[in-house]
Short mmCIF file of C-alpha atoms and ligand atoms in Angstrom, two decimals:
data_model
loop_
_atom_site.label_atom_id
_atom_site.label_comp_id
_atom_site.label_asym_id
_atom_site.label_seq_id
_atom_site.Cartn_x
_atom_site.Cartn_y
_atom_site.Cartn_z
CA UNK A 17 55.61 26.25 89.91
CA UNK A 18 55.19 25.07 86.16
CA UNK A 19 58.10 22.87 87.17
CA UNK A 20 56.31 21.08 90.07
CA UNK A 21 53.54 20.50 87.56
CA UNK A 22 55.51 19.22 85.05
CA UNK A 23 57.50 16.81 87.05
CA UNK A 24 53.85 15.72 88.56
CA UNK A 25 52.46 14.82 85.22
CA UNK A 26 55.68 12.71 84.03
CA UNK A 27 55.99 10.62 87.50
CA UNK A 28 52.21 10.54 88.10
CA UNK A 29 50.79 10.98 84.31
CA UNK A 30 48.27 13.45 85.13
CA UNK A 31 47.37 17.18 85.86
CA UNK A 32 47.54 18.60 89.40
CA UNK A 33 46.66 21.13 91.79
CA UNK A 34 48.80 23.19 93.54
CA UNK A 35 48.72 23.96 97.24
CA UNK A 36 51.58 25.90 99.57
CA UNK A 37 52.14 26.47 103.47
CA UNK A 38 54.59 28.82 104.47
CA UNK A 39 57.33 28.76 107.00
CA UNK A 40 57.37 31.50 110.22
CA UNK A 41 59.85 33.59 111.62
CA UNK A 42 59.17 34.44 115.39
CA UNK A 43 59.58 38.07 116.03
CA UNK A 44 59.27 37.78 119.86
CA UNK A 45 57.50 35.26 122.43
CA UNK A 46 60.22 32.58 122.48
CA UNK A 47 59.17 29.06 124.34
CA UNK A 48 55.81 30.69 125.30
CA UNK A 49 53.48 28.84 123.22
CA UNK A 50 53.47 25.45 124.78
CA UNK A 51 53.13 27.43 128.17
CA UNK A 52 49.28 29.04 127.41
CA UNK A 53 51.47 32.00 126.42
CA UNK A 54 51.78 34.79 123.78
CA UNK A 55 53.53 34.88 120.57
CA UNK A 56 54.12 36.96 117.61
CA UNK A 57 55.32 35.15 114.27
CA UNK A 58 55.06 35.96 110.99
CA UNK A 59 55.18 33.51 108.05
CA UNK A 60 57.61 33.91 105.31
CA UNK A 61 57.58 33.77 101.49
CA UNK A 62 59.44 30.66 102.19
CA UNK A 63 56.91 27.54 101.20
CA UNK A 64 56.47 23.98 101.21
CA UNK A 65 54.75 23.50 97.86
CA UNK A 66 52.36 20.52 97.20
CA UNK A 67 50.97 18.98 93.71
CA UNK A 68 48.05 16.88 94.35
CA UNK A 69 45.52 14.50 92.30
CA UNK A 70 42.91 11.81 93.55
CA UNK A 71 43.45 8.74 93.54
CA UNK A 72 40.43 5.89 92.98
CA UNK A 73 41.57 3.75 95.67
CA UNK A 74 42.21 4.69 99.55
CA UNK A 75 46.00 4.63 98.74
CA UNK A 76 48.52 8.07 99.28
CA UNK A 77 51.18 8.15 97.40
CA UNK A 78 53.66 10.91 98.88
CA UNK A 79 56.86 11.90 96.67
CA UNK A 80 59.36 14.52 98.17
CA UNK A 81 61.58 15.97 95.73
CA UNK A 82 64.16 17.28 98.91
CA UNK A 83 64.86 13.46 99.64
CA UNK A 84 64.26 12.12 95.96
CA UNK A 85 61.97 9.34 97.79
CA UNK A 86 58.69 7.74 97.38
CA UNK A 87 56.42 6.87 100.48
CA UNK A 88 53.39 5.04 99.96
CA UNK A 89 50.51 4.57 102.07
CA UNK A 90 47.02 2.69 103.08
CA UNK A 91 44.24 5.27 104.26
CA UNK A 92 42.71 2.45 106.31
CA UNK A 93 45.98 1.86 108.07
CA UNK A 94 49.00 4.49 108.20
CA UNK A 95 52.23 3.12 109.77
CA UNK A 96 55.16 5.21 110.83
CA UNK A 97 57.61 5.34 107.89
CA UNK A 98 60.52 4.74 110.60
CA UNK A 99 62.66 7.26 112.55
CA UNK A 100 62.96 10.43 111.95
CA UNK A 101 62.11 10.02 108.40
CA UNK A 102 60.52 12.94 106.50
CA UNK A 103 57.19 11.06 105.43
CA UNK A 104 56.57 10.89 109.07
CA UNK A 105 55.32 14.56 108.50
CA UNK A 106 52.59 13.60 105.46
CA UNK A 107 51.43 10.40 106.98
CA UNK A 108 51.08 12.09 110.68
CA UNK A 109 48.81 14.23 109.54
CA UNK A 110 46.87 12.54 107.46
CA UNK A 111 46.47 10.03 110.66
CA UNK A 112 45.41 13.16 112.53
CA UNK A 113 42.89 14.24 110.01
CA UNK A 114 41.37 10.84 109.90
CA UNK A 115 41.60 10.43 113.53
CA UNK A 116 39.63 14.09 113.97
CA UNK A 117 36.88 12.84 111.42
CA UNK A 118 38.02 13.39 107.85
CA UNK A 119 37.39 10.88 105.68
CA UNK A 120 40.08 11.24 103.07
CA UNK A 121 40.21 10.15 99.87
CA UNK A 122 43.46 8.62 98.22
CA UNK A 123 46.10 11.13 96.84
CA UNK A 124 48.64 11.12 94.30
CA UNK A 125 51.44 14.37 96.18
CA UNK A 126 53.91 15.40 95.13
CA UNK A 127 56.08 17.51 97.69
CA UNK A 128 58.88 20.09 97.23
CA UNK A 129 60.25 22.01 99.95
CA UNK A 130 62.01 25.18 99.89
CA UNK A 131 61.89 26.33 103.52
CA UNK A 132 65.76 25.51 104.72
CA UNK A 133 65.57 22.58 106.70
CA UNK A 134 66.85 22.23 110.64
CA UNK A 135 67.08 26.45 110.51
CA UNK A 136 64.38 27.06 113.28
CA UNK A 137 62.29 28.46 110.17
CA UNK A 138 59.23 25.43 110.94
CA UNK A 139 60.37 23.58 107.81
CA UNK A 140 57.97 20.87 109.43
CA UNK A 141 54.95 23.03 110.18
CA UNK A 142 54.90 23.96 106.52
CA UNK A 143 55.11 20.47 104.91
CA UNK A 144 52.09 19.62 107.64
CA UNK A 145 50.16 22.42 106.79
CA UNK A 146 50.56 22.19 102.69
CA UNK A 147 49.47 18.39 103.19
CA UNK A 148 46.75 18.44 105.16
CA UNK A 149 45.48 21.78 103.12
CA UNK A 150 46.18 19.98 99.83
CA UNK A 151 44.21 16.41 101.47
CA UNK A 152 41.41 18.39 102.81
CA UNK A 153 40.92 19.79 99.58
CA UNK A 154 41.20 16.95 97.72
CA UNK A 155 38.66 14.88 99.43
CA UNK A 156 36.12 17.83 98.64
CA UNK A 157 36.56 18.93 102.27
CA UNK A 158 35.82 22.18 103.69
CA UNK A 159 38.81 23.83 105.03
CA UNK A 160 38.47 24.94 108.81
CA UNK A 161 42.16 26.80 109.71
CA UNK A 162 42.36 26.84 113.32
CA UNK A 163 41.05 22.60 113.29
CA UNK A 164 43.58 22.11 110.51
CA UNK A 165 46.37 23.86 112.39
CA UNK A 166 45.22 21.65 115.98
CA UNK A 167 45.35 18.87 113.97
CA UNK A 168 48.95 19.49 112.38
CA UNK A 169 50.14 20.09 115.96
CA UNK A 170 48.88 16.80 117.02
CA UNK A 171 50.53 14.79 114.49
CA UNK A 172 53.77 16.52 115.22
CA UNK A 173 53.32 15.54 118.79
CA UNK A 174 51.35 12.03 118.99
CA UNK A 175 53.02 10.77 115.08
CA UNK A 176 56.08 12.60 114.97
CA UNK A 177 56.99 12.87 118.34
CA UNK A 178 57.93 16.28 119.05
CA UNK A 179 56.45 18.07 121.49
CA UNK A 180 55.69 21.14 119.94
CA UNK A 181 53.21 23.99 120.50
CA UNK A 182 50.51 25.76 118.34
CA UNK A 183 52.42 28.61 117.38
CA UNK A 184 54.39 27.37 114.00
CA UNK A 185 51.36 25.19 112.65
CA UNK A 186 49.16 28.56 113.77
CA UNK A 187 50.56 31.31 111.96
CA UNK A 188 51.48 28.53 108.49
CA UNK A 189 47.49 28.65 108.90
CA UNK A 190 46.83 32.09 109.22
CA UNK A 191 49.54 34.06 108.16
CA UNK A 192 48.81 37.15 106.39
CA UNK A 193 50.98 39.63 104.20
CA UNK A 194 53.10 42.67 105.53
CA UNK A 195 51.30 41.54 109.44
CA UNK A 196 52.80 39.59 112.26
CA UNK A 197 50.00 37.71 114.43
CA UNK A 198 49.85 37.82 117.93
CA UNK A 199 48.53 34.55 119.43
CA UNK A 200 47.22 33.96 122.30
CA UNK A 201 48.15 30.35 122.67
CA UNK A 202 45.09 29.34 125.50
CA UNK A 203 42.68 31.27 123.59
CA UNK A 204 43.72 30.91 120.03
CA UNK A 205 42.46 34.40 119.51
CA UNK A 206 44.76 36.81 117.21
CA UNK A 207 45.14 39.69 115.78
CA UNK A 208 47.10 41.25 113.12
CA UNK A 209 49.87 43.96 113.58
CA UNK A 210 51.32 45.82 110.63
CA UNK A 211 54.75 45.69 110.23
CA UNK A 212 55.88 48.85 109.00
CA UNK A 213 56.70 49.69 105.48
CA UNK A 214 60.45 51.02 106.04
CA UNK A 215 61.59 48.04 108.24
CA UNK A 216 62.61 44.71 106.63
CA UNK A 217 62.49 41.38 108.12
CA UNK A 218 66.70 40.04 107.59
CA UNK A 219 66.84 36.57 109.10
CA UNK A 220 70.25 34.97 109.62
CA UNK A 221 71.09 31.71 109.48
CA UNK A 222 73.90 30.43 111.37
CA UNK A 223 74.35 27.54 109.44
CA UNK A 224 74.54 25.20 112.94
CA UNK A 225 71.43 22.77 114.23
CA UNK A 226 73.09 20.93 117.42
CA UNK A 227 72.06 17.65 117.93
CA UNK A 228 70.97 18.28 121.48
CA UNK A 229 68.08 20.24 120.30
CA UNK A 230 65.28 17.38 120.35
CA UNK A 231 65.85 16.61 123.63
CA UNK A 232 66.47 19.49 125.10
CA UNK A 233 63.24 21.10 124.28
CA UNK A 234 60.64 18.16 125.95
CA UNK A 235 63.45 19.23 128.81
CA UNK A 236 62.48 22.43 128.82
CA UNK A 237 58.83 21.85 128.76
CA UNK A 238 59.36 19.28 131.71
CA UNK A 239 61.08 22.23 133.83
CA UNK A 240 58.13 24.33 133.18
CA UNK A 241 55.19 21.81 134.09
CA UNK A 242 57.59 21.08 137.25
CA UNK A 243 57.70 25.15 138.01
CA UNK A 244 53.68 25.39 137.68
CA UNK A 245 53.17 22.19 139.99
CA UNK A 246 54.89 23.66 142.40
CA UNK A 247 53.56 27.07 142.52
CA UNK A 248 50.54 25.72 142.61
CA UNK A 249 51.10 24.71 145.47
CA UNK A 250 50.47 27.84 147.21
CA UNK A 251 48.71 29.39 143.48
CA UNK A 252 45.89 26.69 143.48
CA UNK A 253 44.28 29.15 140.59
CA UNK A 254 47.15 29.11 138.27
CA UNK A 255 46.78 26.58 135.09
CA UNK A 256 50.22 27.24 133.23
CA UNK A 257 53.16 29.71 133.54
CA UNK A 258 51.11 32.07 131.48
CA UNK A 259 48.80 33.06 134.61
CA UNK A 260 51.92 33.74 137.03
CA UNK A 261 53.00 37.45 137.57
CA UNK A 262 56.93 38.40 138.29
CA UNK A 263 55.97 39.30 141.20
CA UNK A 264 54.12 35.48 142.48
CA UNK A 265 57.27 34.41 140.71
CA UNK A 266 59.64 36.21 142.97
CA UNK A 267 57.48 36.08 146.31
CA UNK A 268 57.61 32.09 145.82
CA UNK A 269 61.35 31.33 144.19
CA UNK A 270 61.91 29.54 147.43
CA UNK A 271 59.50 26.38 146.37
CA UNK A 272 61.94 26.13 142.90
CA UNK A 273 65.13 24.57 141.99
CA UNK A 274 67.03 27.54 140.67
CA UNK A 275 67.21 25.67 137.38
CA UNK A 276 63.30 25.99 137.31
CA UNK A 277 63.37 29.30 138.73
CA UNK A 278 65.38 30.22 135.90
CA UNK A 279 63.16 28.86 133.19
CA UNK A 280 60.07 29.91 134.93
CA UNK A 281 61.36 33.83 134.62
CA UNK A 282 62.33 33.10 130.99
CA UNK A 283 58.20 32.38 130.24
CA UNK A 284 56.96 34.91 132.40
CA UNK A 285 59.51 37.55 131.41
CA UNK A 286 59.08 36.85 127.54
CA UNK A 287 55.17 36.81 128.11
CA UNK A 288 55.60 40.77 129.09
CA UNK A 289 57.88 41.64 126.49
CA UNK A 290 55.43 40.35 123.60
CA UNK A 291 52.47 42.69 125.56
CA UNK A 292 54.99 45.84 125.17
CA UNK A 293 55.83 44.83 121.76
CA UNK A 294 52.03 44.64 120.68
CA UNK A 295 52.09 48.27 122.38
CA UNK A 296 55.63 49.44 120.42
CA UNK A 297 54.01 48.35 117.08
CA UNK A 298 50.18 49.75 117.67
CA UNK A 299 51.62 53.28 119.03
CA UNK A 300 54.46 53.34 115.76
CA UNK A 301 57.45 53.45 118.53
CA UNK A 302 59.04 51.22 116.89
CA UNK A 303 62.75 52.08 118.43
CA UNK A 304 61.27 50.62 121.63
CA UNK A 305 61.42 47.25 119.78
CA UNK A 306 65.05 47.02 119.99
CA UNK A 307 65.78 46.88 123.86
CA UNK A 308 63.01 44.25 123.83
CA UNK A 309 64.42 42.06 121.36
CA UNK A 310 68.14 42.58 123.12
CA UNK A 311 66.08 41.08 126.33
CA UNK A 312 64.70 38.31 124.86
CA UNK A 313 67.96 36.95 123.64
CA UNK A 314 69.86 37.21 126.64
CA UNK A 315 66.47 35.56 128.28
CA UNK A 316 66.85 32.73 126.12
CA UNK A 317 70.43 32.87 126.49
CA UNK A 318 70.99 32.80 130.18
CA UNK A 319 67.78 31.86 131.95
CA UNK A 320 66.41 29.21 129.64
CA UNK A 321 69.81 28.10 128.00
CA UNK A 322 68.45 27.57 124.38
CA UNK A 323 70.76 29.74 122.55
CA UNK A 324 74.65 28.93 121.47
CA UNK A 325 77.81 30.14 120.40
CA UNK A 326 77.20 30.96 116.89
CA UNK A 327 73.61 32.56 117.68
CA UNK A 328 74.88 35.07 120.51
CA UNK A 329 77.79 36.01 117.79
CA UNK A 330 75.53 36.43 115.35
CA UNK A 331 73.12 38.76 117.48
CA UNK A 332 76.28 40.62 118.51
CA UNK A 333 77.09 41.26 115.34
CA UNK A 334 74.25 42.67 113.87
CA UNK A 335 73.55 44.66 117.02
CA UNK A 336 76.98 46.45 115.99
CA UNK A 337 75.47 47.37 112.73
CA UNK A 338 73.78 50.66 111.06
CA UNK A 339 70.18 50.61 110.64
CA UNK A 340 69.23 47.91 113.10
CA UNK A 341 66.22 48.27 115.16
CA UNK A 342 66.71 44.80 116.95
CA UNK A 343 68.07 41.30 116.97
CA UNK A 344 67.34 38.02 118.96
CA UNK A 345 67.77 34.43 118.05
CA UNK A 346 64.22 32.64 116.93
CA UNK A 347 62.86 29.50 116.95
CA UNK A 348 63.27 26.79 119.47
CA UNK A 349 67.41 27.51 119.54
CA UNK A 350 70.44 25.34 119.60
CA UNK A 351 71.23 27.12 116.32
CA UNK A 352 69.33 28.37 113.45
CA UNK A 353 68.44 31.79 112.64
CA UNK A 354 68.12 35.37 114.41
CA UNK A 355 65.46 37.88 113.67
CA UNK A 356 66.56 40.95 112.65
CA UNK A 357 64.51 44.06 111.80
CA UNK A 358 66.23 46.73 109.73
CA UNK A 359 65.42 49.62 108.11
CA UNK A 360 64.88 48.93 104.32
CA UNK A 361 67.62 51.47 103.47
CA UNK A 362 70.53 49.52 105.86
CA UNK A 363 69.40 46.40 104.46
CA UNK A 364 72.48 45.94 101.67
CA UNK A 365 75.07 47.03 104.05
CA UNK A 366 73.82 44.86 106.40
CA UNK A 367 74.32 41.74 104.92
CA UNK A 368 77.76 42.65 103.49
CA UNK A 369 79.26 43.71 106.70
CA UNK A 370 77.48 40.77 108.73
CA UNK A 371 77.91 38.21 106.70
CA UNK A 372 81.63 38.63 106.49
CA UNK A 373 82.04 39.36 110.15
CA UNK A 374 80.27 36.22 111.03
CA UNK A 375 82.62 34.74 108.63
CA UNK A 376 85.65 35.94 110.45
CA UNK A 377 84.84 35.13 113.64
CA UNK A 378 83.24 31.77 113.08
CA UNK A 379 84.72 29.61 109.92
CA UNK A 380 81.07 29.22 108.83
CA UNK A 381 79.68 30.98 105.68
CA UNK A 382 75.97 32.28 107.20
CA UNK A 383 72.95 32.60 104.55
CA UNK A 384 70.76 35.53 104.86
CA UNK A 385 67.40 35.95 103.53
CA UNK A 386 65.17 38.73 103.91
CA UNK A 387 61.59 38.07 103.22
CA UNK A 388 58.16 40.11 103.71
CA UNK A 389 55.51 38.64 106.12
CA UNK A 390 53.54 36.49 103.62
CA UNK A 391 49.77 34.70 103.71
CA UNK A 392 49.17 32.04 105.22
CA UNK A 393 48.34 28.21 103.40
CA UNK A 394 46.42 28.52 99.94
CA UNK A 395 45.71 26.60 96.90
CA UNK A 396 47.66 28.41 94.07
CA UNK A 397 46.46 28.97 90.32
CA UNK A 398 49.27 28.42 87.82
CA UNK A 399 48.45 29.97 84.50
CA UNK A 400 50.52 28.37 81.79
CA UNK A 401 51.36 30.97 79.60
CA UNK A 402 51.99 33.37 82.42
CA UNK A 403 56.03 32.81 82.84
CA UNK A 404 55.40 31.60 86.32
CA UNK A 405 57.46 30.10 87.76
C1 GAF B 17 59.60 25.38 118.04
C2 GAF B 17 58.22 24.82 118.35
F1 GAF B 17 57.75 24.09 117.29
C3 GAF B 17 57.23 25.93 118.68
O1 GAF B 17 56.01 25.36 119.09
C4 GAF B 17 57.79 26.87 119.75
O2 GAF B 17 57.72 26.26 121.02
C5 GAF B 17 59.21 27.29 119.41
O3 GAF B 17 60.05 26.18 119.12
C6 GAF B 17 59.85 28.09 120.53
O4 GAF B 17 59.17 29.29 120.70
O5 GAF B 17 59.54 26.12 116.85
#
């Protein structure tokens, strides 16, 4: 990160500090989180990266290296930067902060992103979470995870304009090396499971985003609210999806639209499968993983209609292959990546034979990365003379 430093002091003429967030890959609890639900990501060694120095006036001035742009901003008064425009992420969240009782102070940043954009891999939770770590610092304020990662989440939804959950801003926060978290998303209570040491996390990215994607997942979360309004009609005590059993589900599918049906039994499905994936990891059966995962995917796939072509090929695919424990797609869907847990020996072969399969049978050339579970946000030393880089 010498680099970012260097290109901080020539456009900003000064030193820096440097802060990172990581990106997350979901291992299972798909579409859960914004329904009181569980989850279990794990962030990546994948980060948005984040030189900062203070400014003497209430001004932010935001530079991303990914779009080669300069934003700049008034504390007292942050406007949108327009439509769908990356400093949308920055500027949300340093609303939110302010709005939540920060008083910042003004901020030279300078932002570099390496977590592949539009891949499912929370790209956008990770530039949040490096900003509002690096502000929070900056203004000499104490860092509190869980506010910073409610706070994130809330300038994604009221700034931004995506209706996202807690999960991606969540585990950015509190990621933690060679662990997954499981989060319970009403609670915010977690805990840690090691992943284990001969199993390797292989994500594959299909290379496609559709453009429906937006759209389709406030959809989604509409379907859902519409599915617990009316099972509460005859469930007063129920408060989201999360606090419906298969059973309630089944006894009252007659009050749904099968459409809602469908996406209700996604949720409370998926919400059972992350409970016997806690118990797969914690008791070392990790073979158990695989049918799980296989179920997931088709969940997503059939009953809640996230997934597409090139994710189900992909999953095929690597379900075909030696060494594979399981596969799913991850993320909010309409493209992106799967999840893939191999063993560390299969790992090679695997993304030989995959890639070129994938090739074959869809015209698109898929990147695969494999990455250990990694911390969570931090302020990083960089030691000159150290070679880092
Ligand atoms: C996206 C959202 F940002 C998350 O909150 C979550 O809902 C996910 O899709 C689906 O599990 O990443």
């Amino acid at each position: 990160m010498l680099k970012l430093l260097e290109d901080f002091r020539s456009r900003f003429g000064s030193s820096a500090r440097i802060y990172r967030a990581p990106g997350r890959v979901n291992l299972i609890g798909e579409h859960t989180d914004y329904n009181d639900g569980f989850v279990m990501p794990a962030a990546i060694e994948f980060y948005c990266w984040v030189a900062a120095a203070p400014r003497a006036d209430r001004k932010l001035v935001i530079h991303s290296e990914n779009y080669n742009e300069t934003v700049e901003a008034n504390l007292e008064s942050i406007v949108t930067a327009g439509n769908r425009h990356w400093a949308n992420y920055p500027l949300g969240v340093a609303q939110a902060l302010q709005g939540g009782g920060k008083r910042l102070k003004g901020a030279n940043l300078l932002i570099h992103g390496e977590v592949p954009l539009g891949a499912g891999l929370s790209s956008s939770a990770a530039i949040e979470v490096a900003v509002g770590f690096a502000l929070l610092e900056q203004s000499g304020l104490a860092t509190d995870r869980l506010e910073l990662a409610r706070l994130c989440q809330k300038a994604e939804n009221e700034f931004v304009g995506a209706r996202v959950g807690i999960m991606d801003q969540f585990v950015s926060c509190h990621g933690r090396a060679a662990h997954a978290l499981v989060l319970d998303c009403r609670s915010l209570e977690y805990k840690l499971v090691k992943l284990p040491a001969g199993i390797q996390l292989v994500i594959c990215n299909t290379m496609v985003k559709h453009e429906i994607g937006g759209g389709e997942y406030n959809r989604r979360r509409a379907e859902c609210e519409e599915g617990v309004r009316k099972l509460q009609t005859v469930l007063p005590h129920i408060r989201a999806l999360r606090d419906v059993t298969i059973a309630q589900l089944e006894e009252h599918r007659g009050l749904l639209a099968p459409k809602v049906y469908s996406r209700c039994r996604h949720v409370v499905t998926e919400n059972d499968r992350v409970q016997s994936a806690v118990r797969a990891f914690e008791s070392g059966d990790i073979r158990a993983l695989g049918p799980l995962l296989g179920e997931s995917h088709r969940s997503l796939r059939d009953d809640y209609d996230v997934s597409c072509r090139e994710l189900d090929t992909m999953v095929d695919i690597a379900g075909a292959q030696r060494g594979v424990i399981g596969a799913r797609m991850t993320g909010g869907g309409f493209g992106g990546c799967t999840i893939n847990l191999v063993e560390a020996g299969a790992v090679e072969g695997f993304k030989k034979s995959v890639a070129a399969e994938y090739r074959s049978r869809t015209g698109l050339q898929p990147e695969i990365y494999v990455s250990p579970a990694s911390n969570g946000a931090q302020e990083v030393e960089v030691i000159p003379d150290s070679g880092a880089s």
